mmCIF file of C-alpha atoms in Angstrom:
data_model
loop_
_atom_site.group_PDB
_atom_site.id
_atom_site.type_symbol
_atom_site.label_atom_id
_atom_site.label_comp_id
_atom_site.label_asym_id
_atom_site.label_seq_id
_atom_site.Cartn_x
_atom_site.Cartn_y
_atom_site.Cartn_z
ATOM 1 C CA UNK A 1 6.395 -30.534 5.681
ATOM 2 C CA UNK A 2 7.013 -29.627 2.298
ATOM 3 C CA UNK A 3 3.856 -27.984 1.226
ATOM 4 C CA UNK A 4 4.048 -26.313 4.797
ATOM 5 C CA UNK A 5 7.263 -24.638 4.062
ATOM 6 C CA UNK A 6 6.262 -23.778 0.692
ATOM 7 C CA UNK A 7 3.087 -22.219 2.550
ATOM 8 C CA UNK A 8 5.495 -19.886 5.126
ATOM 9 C CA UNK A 9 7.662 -19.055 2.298
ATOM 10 C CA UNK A 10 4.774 -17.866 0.056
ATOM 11 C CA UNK A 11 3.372 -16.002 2.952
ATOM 12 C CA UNK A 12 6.563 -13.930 3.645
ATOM 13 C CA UNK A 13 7.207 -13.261 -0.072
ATOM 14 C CA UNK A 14 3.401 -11.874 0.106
ATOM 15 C CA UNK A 15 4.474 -9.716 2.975
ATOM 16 C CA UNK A 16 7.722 -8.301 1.206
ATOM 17 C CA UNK A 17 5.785 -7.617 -2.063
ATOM 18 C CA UNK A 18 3.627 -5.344 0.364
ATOM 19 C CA UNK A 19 6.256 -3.523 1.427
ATOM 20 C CA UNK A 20 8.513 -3.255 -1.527
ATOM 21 C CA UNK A 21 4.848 -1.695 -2.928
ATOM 22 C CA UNK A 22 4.023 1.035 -0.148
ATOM 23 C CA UNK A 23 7.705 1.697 -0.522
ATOM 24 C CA UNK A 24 7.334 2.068 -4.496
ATOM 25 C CA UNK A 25 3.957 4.140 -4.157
ATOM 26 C CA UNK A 26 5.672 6.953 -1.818
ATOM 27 C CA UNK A 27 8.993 6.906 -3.456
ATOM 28 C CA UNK A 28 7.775 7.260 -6.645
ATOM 29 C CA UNK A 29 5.051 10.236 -5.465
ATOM 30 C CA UNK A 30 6.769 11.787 -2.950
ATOM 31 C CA UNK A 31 10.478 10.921 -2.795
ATOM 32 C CA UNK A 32 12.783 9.056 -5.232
ATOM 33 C CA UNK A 33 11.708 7.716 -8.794
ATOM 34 C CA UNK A 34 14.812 6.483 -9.267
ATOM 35 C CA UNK A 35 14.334 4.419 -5.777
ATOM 36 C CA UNK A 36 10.687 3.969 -6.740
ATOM 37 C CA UNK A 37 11.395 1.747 -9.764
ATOM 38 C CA UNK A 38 14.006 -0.164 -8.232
ATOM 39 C CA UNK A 39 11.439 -1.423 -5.858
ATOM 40 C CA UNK A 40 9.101 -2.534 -8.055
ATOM 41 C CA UNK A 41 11.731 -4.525 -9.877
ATOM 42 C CA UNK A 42 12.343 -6.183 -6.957
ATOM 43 C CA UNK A 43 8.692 -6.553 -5.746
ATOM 44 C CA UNK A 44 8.258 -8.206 -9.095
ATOM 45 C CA UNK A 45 11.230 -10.948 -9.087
ATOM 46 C CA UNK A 46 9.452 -11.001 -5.733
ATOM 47 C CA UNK A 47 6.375 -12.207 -7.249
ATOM 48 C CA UNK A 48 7.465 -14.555 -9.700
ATOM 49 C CA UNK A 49 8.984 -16.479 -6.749
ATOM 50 C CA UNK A 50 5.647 -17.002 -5.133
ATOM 51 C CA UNK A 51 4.164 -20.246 -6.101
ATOM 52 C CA UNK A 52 0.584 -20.121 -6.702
ATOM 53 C CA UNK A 53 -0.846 -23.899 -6.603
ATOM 54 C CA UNK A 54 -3.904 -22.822 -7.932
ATOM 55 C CA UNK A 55 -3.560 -20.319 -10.071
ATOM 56 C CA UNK A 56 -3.541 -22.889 -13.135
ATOM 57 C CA UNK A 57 -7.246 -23.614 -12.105
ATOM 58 C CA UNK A 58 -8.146 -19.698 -11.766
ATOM 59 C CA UNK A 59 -10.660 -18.888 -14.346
ATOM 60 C CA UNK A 60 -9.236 -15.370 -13.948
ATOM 61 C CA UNK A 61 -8.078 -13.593 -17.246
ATOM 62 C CA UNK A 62 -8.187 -16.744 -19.795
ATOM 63 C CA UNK A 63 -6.031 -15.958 -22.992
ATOM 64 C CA UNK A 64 -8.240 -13.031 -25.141
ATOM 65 C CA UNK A 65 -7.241 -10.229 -27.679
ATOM 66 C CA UNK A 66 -9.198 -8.156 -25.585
ATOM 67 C CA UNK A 67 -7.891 -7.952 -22.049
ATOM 68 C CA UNK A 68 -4.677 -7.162 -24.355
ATOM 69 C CA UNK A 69 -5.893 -4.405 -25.976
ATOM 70 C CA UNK A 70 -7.900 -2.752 -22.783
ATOM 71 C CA UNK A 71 -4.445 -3.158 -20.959
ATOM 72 C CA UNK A 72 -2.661 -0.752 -23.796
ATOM 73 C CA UNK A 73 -5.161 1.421 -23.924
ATOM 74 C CA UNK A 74 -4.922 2.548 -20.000
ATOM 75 C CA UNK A 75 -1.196 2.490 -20.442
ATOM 76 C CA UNK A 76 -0.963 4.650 -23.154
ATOM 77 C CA UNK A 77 -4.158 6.774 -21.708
ATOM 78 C CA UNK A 78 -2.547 7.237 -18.751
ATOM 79 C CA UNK A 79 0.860 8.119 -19.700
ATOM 80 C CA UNK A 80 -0.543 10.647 -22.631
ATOM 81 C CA UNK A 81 -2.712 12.215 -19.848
ATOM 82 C CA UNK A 82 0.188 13.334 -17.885
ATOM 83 C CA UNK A 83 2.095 13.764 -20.524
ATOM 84 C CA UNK A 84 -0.329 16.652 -22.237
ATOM 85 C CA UNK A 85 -0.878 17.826 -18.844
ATOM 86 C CA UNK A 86 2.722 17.580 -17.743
ATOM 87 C CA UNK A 87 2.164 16.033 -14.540
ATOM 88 C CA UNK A 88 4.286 14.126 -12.587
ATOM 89 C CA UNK A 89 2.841 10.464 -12.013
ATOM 90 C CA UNK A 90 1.480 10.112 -8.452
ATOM 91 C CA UNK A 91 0.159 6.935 -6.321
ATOM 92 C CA UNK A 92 -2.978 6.185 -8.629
ATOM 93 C CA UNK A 93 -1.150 6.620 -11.727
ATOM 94 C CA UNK A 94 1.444 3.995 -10.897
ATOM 95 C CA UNK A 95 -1.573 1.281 -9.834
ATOM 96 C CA UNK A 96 -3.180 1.877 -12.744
ATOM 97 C CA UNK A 97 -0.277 1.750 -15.179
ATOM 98 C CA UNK A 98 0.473 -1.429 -13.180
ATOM 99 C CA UNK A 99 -3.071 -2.676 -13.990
ATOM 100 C CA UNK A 100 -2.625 -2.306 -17.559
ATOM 101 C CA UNK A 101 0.478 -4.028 -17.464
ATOM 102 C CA UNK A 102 -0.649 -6.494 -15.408
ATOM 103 C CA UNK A 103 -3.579 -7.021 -17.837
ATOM 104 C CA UNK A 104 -1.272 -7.176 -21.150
ATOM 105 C CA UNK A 105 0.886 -9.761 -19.461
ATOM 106 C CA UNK A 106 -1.153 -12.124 -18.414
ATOM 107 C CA UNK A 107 -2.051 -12.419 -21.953
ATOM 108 C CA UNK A 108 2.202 -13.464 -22.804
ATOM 109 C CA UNK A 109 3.001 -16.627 -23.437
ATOM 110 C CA UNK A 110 5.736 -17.006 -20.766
ATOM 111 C CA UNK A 111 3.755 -18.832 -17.847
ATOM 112 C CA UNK A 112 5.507 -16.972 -15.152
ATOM 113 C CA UNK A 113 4.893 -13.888 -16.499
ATOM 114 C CA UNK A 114 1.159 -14.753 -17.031
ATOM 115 C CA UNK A 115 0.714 -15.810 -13.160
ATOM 116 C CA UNK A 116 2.586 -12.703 -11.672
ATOM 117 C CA UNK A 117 0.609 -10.326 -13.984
ATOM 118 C CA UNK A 118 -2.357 -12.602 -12.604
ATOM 119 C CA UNK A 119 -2.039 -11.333 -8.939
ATOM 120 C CA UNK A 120 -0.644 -8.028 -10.197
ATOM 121 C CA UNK A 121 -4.418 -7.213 -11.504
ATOM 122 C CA UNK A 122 -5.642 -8.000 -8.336
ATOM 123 C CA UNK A 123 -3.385 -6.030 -6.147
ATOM 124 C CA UNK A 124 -3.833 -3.101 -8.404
ATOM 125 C CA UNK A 125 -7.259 -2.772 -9.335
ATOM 126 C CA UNK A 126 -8.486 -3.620 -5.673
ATOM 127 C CA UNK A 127 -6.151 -0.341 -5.066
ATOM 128 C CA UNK A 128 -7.855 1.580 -7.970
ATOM 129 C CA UNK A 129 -11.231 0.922 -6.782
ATOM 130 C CA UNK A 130 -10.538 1.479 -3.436
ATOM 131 C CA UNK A 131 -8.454 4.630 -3.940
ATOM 132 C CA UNK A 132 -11.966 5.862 -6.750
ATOM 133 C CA UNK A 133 -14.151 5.176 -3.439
ATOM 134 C CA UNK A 134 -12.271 6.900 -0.752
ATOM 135 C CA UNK A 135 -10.323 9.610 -2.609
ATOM 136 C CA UNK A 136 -12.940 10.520 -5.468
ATOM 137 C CA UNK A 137 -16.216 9.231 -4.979
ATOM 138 C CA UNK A 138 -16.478 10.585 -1.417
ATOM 139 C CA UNK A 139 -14.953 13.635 -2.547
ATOM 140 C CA UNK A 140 -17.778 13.957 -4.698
ATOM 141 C CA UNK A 141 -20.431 13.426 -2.913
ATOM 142 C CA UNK A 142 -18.431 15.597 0.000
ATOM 143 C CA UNK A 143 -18.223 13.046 2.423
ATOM 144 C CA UNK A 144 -15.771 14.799 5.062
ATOM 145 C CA UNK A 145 -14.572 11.058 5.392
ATOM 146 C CA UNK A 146 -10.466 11.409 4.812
ATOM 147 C CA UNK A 147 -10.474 14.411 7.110
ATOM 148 C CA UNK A 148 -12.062 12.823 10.217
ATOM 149 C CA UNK A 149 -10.386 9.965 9.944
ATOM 150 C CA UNK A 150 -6.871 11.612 10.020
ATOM 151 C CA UNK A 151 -8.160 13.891 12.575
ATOM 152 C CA UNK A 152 -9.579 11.506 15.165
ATOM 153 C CA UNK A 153 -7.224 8.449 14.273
ATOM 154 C CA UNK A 154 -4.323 9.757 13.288
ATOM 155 C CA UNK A 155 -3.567 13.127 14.456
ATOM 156 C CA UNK A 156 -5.455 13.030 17.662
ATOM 157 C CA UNK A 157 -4.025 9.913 18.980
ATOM 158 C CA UNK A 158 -0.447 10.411 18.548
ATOM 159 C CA UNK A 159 -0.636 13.848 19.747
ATOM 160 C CA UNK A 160 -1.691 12.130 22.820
ATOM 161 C CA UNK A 161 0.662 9.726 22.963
ATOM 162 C CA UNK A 162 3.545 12.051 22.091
ATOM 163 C CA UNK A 163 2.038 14.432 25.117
ATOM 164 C CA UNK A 164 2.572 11.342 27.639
ATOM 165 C CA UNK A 165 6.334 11.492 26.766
ATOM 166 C CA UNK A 166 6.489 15.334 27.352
ATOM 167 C CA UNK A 167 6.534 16.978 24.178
ATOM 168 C CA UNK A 168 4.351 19.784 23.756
ATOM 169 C CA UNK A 169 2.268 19.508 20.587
ATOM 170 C CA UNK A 170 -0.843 22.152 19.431
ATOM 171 C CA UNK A 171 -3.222 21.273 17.113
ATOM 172 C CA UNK A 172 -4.033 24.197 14.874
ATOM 173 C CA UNK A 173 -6.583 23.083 12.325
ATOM 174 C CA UNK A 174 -7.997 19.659 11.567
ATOM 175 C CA UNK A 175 -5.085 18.197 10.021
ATOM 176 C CA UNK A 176 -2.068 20.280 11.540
ATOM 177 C CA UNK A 177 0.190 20.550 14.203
ATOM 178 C CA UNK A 178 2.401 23.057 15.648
ATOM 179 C CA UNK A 179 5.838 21.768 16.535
ATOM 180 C CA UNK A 180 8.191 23.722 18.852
ATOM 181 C CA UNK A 181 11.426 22.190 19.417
ATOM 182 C CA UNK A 182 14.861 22.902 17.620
ATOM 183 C CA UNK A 183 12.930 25.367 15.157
ATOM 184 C CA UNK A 184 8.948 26.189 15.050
ATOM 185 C CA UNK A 185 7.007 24.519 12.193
ATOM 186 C CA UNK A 186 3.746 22.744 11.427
ATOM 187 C CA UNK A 187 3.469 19.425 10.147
ATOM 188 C CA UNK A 188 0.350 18.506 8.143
ATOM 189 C CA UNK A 189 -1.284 14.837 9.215
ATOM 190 C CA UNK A 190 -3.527 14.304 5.794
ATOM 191 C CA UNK A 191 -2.663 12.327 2.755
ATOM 192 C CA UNK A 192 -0.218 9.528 2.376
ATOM 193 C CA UNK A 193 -0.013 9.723 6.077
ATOM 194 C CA UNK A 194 -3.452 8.676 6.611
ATOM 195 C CA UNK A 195 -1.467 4.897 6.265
ATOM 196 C CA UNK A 196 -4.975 4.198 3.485
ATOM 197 C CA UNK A 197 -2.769 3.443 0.485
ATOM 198 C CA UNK A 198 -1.113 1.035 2.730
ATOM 199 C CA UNK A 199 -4.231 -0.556 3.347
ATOM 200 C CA UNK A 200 -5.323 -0.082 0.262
ATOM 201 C CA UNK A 201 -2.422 -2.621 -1.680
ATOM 202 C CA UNK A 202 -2.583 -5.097 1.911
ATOM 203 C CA UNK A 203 -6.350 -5.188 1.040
ATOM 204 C CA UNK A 204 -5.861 -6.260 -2.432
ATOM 205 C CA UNK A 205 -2.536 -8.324 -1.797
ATOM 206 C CA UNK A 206 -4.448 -10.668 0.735
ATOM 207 C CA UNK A 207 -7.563 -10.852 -1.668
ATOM 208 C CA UNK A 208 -5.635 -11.818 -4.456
ATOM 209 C CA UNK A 209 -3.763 -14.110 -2.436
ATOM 210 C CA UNK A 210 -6.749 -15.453 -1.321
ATOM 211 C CA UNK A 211 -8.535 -15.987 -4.897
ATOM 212 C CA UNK A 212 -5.943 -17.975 -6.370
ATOM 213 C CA UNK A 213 -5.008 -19.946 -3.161
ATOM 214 C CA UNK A 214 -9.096 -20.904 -3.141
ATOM 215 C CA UNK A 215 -8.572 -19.623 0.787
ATOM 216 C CA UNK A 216 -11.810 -20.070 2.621
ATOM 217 C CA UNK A 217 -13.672 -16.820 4.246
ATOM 218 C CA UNK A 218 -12.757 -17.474 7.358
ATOM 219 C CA UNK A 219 -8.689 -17.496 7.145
ATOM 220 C CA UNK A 220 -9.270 -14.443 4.695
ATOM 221 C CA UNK A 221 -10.924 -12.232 7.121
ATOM 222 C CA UNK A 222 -8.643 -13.020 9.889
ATOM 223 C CA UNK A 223 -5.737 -12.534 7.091
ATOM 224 C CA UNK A 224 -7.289 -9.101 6.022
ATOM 225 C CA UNK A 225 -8.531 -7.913 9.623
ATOM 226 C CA UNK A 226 -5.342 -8.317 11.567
ATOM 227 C CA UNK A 227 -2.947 -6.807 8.445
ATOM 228 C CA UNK A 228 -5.201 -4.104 8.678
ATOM 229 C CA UNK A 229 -4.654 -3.612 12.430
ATOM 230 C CA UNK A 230 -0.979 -3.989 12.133
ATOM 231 C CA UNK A 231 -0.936 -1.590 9.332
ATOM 232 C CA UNK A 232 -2.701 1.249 11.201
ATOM 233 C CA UNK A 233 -0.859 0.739 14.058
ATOM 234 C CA UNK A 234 2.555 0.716 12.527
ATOM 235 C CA UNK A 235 1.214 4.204 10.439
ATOM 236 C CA UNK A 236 1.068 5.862 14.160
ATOM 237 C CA UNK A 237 4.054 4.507 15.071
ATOM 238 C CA UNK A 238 5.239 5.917 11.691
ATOM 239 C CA UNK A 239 3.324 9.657 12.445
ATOM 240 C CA UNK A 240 5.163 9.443 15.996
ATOM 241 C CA UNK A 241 8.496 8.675 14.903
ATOM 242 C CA UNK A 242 8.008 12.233 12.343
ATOM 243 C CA UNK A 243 7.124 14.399 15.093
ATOM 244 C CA UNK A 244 9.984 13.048 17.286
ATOM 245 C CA UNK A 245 12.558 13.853 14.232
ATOM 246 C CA UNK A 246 10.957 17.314 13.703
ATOM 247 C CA UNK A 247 10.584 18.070 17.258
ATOM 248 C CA UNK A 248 14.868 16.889 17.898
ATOM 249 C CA UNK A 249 16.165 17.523 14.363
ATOM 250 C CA UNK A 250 14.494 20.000 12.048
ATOM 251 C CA UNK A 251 11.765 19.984 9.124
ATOM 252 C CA UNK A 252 14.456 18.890 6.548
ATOM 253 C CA UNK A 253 15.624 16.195 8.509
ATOM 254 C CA UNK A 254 12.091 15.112 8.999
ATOM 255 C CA UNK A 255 11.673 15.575 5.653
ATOM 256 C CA UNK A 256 13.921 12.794 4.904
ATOM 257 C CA UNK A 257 12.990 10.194 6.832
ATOM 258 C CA UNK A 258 8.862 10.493 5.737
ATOM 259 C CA UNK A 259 10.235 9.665 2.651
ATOM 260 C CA UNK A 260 11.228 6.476 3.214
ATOM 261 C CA UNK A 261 10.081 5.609 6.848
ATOM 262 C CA UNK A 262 6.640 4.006 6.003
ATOM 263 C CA UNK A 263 7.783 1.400 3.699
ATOM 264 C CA UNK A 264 10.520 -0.016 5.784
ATOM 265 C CA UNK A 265 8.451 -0.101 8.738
ATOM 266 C CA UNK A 266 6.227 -2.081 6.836
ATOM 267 C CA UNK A 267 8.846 -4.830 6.035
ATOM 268 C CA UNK A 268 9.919 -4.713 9.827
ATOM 269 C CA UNK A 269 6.537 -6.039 10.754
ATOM 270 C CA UNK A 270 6.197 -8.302 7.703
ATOM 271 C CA UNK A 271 8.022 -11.346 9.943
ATOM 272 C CA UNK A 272 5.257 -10.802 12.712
ATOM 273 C CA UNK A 273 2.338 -10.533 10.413
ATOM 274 C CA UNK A 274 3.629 -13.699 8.844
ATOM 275 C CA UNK A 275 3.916 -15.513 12.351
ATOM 276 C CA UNK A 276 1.028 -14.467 13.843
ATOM 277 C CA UNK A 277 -0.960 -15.887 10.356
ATOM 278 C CA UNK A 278 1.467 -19.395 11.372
ATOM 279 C CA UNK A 279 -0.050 -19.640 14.816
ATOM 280 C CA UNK A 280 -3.630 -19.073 13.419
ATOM 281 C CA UNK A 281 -3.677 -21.697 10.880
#
Protein backbone atom coordinates (compact mmCIF):
# COMPACT_ATOMS: atom_id res chain seq x y z
CA UNK A 1 0.00 0.00 0.00
CA UNK A 2 2.86 2.02 0.62
CA UNK A 3 4.69 1.99 -2.61
CA UNK A 4 1.08 2.40 -4.14
CA UNK A 5 0.51 5.64 -2.46
CA UNK A 6 3.89 6.78 -3.08
CA UNK A 7 3.00 5.82 -6.86
CA UNK A 8 -0.49 8.21 -6.84
CA UNK A 9 1.35 10.83 -5.07
CA UNK A 10 4.25 10.91 -7.59
CA UNK A 11 1.77 10.83 -10.36
CA UNK A 12 -0.18 13.97 -9.21
CA UNK A 13 3.01 15.91 -8.36
CA UNK A 14 3.92 14.97 -12.20
CA UNK A 15 0.62 16.44 -13.19
CA UNK A 16 1.04 19.79 -11.12
CA UNK A 17 4.65 20.26 -12.39
CA UNK A 18 2.81 20.24 -15.90
CA UNK A 19 0.73 22.78 -15.11
CA UNK A 20 2.73 25.03 -12.91
CA UNK A 21 5.05 24.75 -16.43
CA UNK A 22 2.38 25.71 -19.23
CA UNK A 23 1.44 28.28 -16.65
CA UNK A 24 5.24 29.52 -16.38
CA UNK A 25 5.78 29.31 -20.31
CA UNK A 26 2.68 31.79 -21.08
CA UNK A 27 3.13 33.97 -18.12
CA UNK A 28 6.48 34.53 -18.65
CA UNK A 29 5.90 35.14 -22.77
CA UNK A 30 2.79 36.56 -22.83
CA UNK A 31 1.54 37.77 -19.44
CA UNK A 32 3.29 38.19 -16.05
CA UNK A 33 7.15 37.58 -15.40
CA UNK A 34 6.72 38.36 -12.15
CA UNK A 35 3.86 35.45 -12.00
CA UNK A 36 6.01 33.45 -14.41
CA UNK A 37 8.89 32.92 -11.96
CA UNK A 38 6.83 32.32 -9.09
CA UNK A 39 5.60 29.28 -10.84
CA UNK A 40 8.56 27.79 -11.58
CA UNK A 41 9.65 28.11 -7.99
CA UNK A 42 6.92 26.26 -7.12
CA UNK A 43 7.02 23.70 -10.00
CA UNK A 44 10.51 23.11 -8.71
CA UNK A 45 9.86 22.47 -4.77
CA UNK A 46 7.31 20.53 -6.80
CA UNK A 47 9.88 18.39 -8.21
CA UNK A 48 12.11 17.78 -5.49
CA UNK A 49 9.08 16.19 -3.75
CA UNK A 50 8.72 13.55 -6.39
CA UNK A 51 10.51 10.46 -5.46
CA UNK A 52 12.23 8.85 -8.22
CA UNK A 53 13.07 5.04 -7.15
CA UNK A 54 15.18 4.68 -9.92
CA UNK A 55 16.77 7.48 -10.69
CA UNK A 56 19.95 6.32 -8.57
CA UNK A 57 20.28 3.49 -11.25
CA UNK A 58 19.78 6.06 -14.32
CA UNK A 59 22.92 6.13 -16.26
CA UNK A 60 21.65 9.58 -17.29
CA UNK A 61 24.15 12.56 -16.77
CA UNK A 62 26.96 10.72 -14.50
CA UNK A 63 29.15 13.40 -12.64
CA UNK A 64 31.53 15.20 -15.66
CA UNK A 65 33.24 18.70 -16.02
CA UNK A 66 31.66 18.73 -19.19
CA UNK A 67 27.90 18.56 -18.98
CA UNK A 68 28.91 21.54 -16.46
CA UNK A 69 30.49 23.58 -18.72
CA UNK A 70 27.95 22.93 -21.89
CA UNK A 71 25.16 23.89 -19.30
CA UNK A 72 26.94 27.57 -18.75
CA UNK A 73 27.61 28.04 -21.96
CA UNK A 74 23.72 27.93 -23.21
CA UNK A 75 22.92 29.97 -20.17
CA UNK A 76 25.12 32.61 -20.72
CA UNK A 77 24.56 32.21 -24.76
CA UNK A 78 21.20 32.58 -24.35
CA UNK A 79 20.87 35.35 -22.00
CA UNK A 80 23.76 37.48 -24.01
CA UNK A 81 21.67 36.79 -27.18
CA UNK A 82 18.75 38.64 -25.95
CA UNK A 83 20.54 40.75 -24.18
CA UNK A 84 22.59 42.28 -27.44
CA UNK A 85 19.45 41.96 -29.23
CA UNK A 86 17.27 43.33 -26.48
CA UNK A 87 14.64 40.88 -26.64
CA UNK A 88 12.35 39.91 -24.24
CA UNK A 89 12.73 36.05 -23.34
CA UNK A 90 9.88 34.03 -24.91
CA UNK A 91 8.71 30.18 -24.50
CA UNK A 92 11.99 28.59 -26.07
CA UNK A 93 14.24 30.79 -24.28
CA UNK A 94 12.93 29.82 -20.87
CA UNK A 95 13.26 25.75 -21.85
CA UNK A 96 16.44 26.22 -22.89
CA UNK A 97 17.78 28.35 -20.05
CA UNK A 98 16.05 25.62 -17.99
CA UNK A 99 18.12 22.99 -19.89
CA UNK A 100 21.28 24.55 -19.05
CA UNK A 101 20.38 24.78 -15.62
CA UNK A 102 19.13 21.62 -15.46
CA UNK A 103 22.43 20.36 -16.97
CA UNK A 104 24.79 22.40 -14.42
CA UNK A 105 22.82 20.98 -11.54
CA UNK A 106 22.80 17.71 -11.96
CA UNK A 107 26.44 18.02 -11.79
CA UNK A 108 25.97 19.67 -7.67
CA UNK A 109 26.69 17.74 -5.06
CA UNK A 110 23.34 18.10 -3.22
CA UNK A 111 21.48 14.76 -4.28
CA UNK A 112 18.15 16.39 -4.53
CA UNK A 113 19.24 18.93 -6.56
CA UNK A 114 21.06 16.42 -8.88
CA UNK A 115 17.71 14.23 -9.37
CA UNK A 116 15.33 17.27 -10.02
CA UNK A 117 17.85 18.80 -12.51
CA UNK A 118 17.81 15.02 -13.78
CA UNK A 119 14.11 15.15 -15.00
CA UNK A 120 14.43 18.89 -15.59
CA UNK A 121 16.79 17.94 -18.77
CA UNK A 122 14.32 15.75 -19.90
CA UNK A 123 11.29 17.88 -19.72
CA UNK A 124 13.19 20.64 -21.34
CA UNK A 125 15.15 19.37 -24.04
CA UNK A 126 12.22 17.00 -25.23
CA UNK A 127 10.49 20.67 -25.44
CA UNK A 128 13.53 22.15 -27.33
CA UNK A 129 13.60 19.51 -29.83
CA UNK A 130 10.17 19.36 -30.27
CA UNK A 131 9.58 23.12 -30.39
CA UNK A 132 13.21 23.07 -33.31
CA UNK A 133 10.91 20.42 -35.28
CA UNK A 134 7.56 22.01 -35.35
CA UNK A 135 8.33 25.74 -35.04
CA UNK A 136 11.76 25.92 -37.06
CA UNK A 137 12.53 23.02 -38.98
CA UNK A 138 9.11 22.94 -40.68
CA UNK A 139 9.30 26.51 -41.05
CA UNK A 140 12.20 25.90 -43.03
CA UNK A 141 11.46 23.57 -45.16
CA UNK A 142 7.81 25.52 -45.43
CA UNK A 143 5.78 22.89 -44.25
CA UNK A 144 2.29 24.82 -43.88
CA UNK A 145 2.05 22.36 -40.81
CA UNK A 146 1.21 24.97 -37.67
CA UNK A 147 -1.31 26.70 -39.90
CA UNK A 148 -3.51 23.70 -40.83
CA UNK A 149 -3.45 22.37 -37.78
CA UNK A 150 -4.87 25.52 -36.00
CA UNK A 151 -7.12 25.93 -38.86
CA UNK A 152 -8.80 22.53 -39.08
CA UNK A 153 -8.36 21.58 -35.26
CA UNK A 154 -8.54 24.43 -33.56
CA UNK A 155 -10.30 27.19 -35.17
CA UNK A 156 -12.67 25.20 -37.23
CA UNK A 157 -13.99 23.07 -34.54
CA UNK A 158 -14.82 25.48 -31.94
CA UNK A 159 -16.30 27.78 -34.34
CA UNK A 160 -18.63 24.97 -34.77
CA UNK A 161 -19.24 24.24 -31.54
CA UNK A 162 -19.65 27.87 -30.47
CA UNK A 163 -22.28 28.11 -33.65
CA UNK A 164 -24.44 25.19 -31.91
CA UNK A 165 -24.87 27.54 -28.87
CA UNK A 166 -25.94 30.53 -31.12
CA UNK A 167 -23.18 32.78 -31.42
CA UNK A 168 -22.42 34.00 -34.70
CA UNK A 169 -18.73 33.60 -35.55
CA UNK A 170 -16.95 34.41 -39.31
CA UNK A 171 -13.90 33.13 -40.21
CA UNK A 172 -11.89 35.69 -42.12
CA UNK A 173 -8.53 34.19 -42.96
CA UNK A 174 -6.94 30.92 -41.91
CA UNK A 175 -6.27 31.73 -38.46
CA UNK A 176 -8.93 34.54 -37.62
CA UNK A 177 -12.20 35.18 -36.53
CA UNK A 178 -14.58 37.93 -36.55
CA UNK A 179 -16.38 38.45 -33.27
CA UNK A 180 -19.56 40.58 -33.03
CA UNK A 181 -20.96 40.89 -29.70
CA UNK A 182 -20.49 43.79 -27.06
CA UNK A 183 -17.85 45.45 -29.54
CA UNK A 184 -16.55 44.05 -33.13
CA UNK A 185 -13.03 42.52 -33.11
CA UNK A 186 -11.03 39.60 -34.47
CA UNK A 187 -9.33 37.17 -32.49
CA UNK A 188 -6.32 35.37 -34.00
CA UNK A 189 -6.34 31.27 -33.35
CA UNK A 190 -2.34 30.65 -34.12
CA UNK A 191 0.47 30.39 -31.68
CA UNK A 192 0.36 29.55 -28.04
CA UNK A 193 -3.19 28.75 -28.73
CA UNK A 194 -2.44 25.95 -30.92
CA UNK A 195 -2.30 24.06 -27.08
CA UNK A 196 1.53 22.46 -28.87
CA UNK A 197 3.71 23.88 -26.10
CA UNK A 198 1.36 22.18 -23.83
CA UNK A 199 2.00 19.09 -25.47
CA UNK A 200 5.19 19.78 -26.00
CA UNK A 201 6.37 19.83 -21.84
CA UNK A 202 3.36 16.73 -21.23
CA UNK A 203 5.42 14.93 -23.96
CA UNK A 204 8.65 15.33 -22.26
CA UNK A 205 7.21 15.24 -18.56
CA UNK A 206 5.76 11.63 -19.19
CA UNK A 207 9.05 10.54 -21.05
CA UNK A 208 11.15 11.58 -18.42
CA UNK A 209 8.92 10.15 -16.01
CA UNK A 210 9.02 7.18 -17.78
CA UNK A 211 13.02 6.85 -18.17
CA UNK A 212 13.79 7.04 -14.67
CA UNK A 213 10.72 5.03 -13.42
CA UNK A 214 12.16 2.11 -16.07
CA UNK A 215 8.15 2.28 -17.19
CA UNK A 216 7.55 -0.31 -19.83
CA UNK A 217 6.24 0.85 -23.52
CA UNK A 218 3.10 -0.09 -23.03
CA UNK A 219 1.97 2.09 -19.78
CA UNK A 220 4.08 4.93 -21.55
CA UNK A 221 2.08 5.14 -24.62
CA UNK A 222 -1.16 4.91 -22.92
CA UNK A 223 0.45 7.63 -20.37
CA UNK A 224 1.54 9.87 -23.39
CA UNK A 225 -1.57 9.13 -25.77
CA UNK A 226 -4.39 9.92 -23.42
CA UNK A 227 -2.43 13.29 -21.80
CA UNK A 228 -2.24 14.20 -25.20
CA UNK A 229 -6.00 13.80 -25.81
CA UNK A 230 -6.88 15.52 -22.64
CA UNK A 231 -4.56 18.27 -23.46
CA UNK A 232 -6.08 19.07 -26.88
CA UNK A 233 -9.30 18.81 -25.70
CA UNK A 234 -8.98 21.03 -22.70
CA UNK A 235 -7.01 23.72 -25.39
CA UNK A 236 -10.65 23.90 -27.21
CA UNK A 237 -12.32 24.12 -24.25
CA UNK A 238 -9.71 26.84 -23.48
CA UNK A 239 -10.25 28.61 -27.33
CA UNK A 240 -14.15 28.38 -26.46
CA UNK A 241 -14.12 29.84 -23.18
CA UNK A 242 -12.00 33.16 -25.14
CA UNK A 243 -14.55 33.64 -27.65
CA UNK A 244 -17.38 33.43 -25.05
CA UNK A 245 -15.46 36.31 -22.89
CA UNK A 246 -14.86 38.39 -26.08
CA UNK A 247 -18.16 37.78 -27.52
CA UNK A 248 -20.02 38.90 -23.58
CA UNK A 249 -17.21 41.10 -22.24
CA UNK A 250 -14.80 42.88 -24.55
CA UNK A 251 -11.16 42.27 -26.10
CA UNK A 252 -9.49 43.55 -22.84
CA UNK A 253 -11.38 41.44 -20.73
CA UNK A 254 -10.55 38.58 -22.96
CA UNK A 255 -7.34 39.69 -22.90
CA UNK A 256 -7.03 38.86 -19.36
CA UNK A 257 -8.22 35.74 -18.94
CA UNK A 258 -5.88 34.12 -22.14
CA UNK A 259 -3.33 35.07 -19.97
CA UNK A 260 -3.80 32.88 -17.43
CA UNK A 261 -6.72 30.53 -18.54
CA UNK A 262 -4.60 27.69 -20.13
CA UNK A 263 -2.50 26.87 -17.25
CA UNK A 264 -5.18 26.57 -14.68
CA UNK A 265 -7.26 24.56 -16.84
CA UNK A 266 -4.51 22.36 -17.05
CA UNK A 267 -4.28 21.76 -13.23
CA UNK A 268 -8.20 21.33 -13.20
CA UNK A 269 -7.79 18.22 -15.26
CA UNK A 270 -4.55 17.11 -13.60
CA UNK A 271 -6.87 14.99 -10.82
CA UNK A 272 -8.63 13.17 -13.86
CA UNK A 273 -5.55 12.52 -15.86
CA UNK A 274 -4.12 11.11 -12.67
CA UNK A 275 -7.27 8.80 -12.08
CA UNK A 276 -7.86 7.69 -15.26
CA UNK A 277 -3.76 6.51 -15.29
CA UNK A 278 -5.08 4.69 -11.53
CA UNK A 279 -7.78 2.70 -13.26
CA UNK A 280 -5.37 1.68 -16.13
CA UNK A 281 -2.65 0.28 -14.12
Amino acid sequence: MGTMDSENKNLVLILLVLALFTGMAVEVSEGSTAVGVILFLISVFLLTQINFKHLGNSGLLKKSKTYFVIGVFIVSADLYYNFKNGGELGTLDVMTLFFGASLIGTQLQNSQIARVSKFGAYISSVFVVLYLIFYSMFAFLNIDFLHKFDHYMILLPTVKIIGLMGIPLEVIATETVRISGVEEMTMVIGGPCSGLYSMFLLIGIVFGYSQIEKMDFNRTFMMLGFCVAVAYISNLFRVIVLYLTAYYYGEETMMLVHTHIGWIIFAGVAAGIMYFIELKR
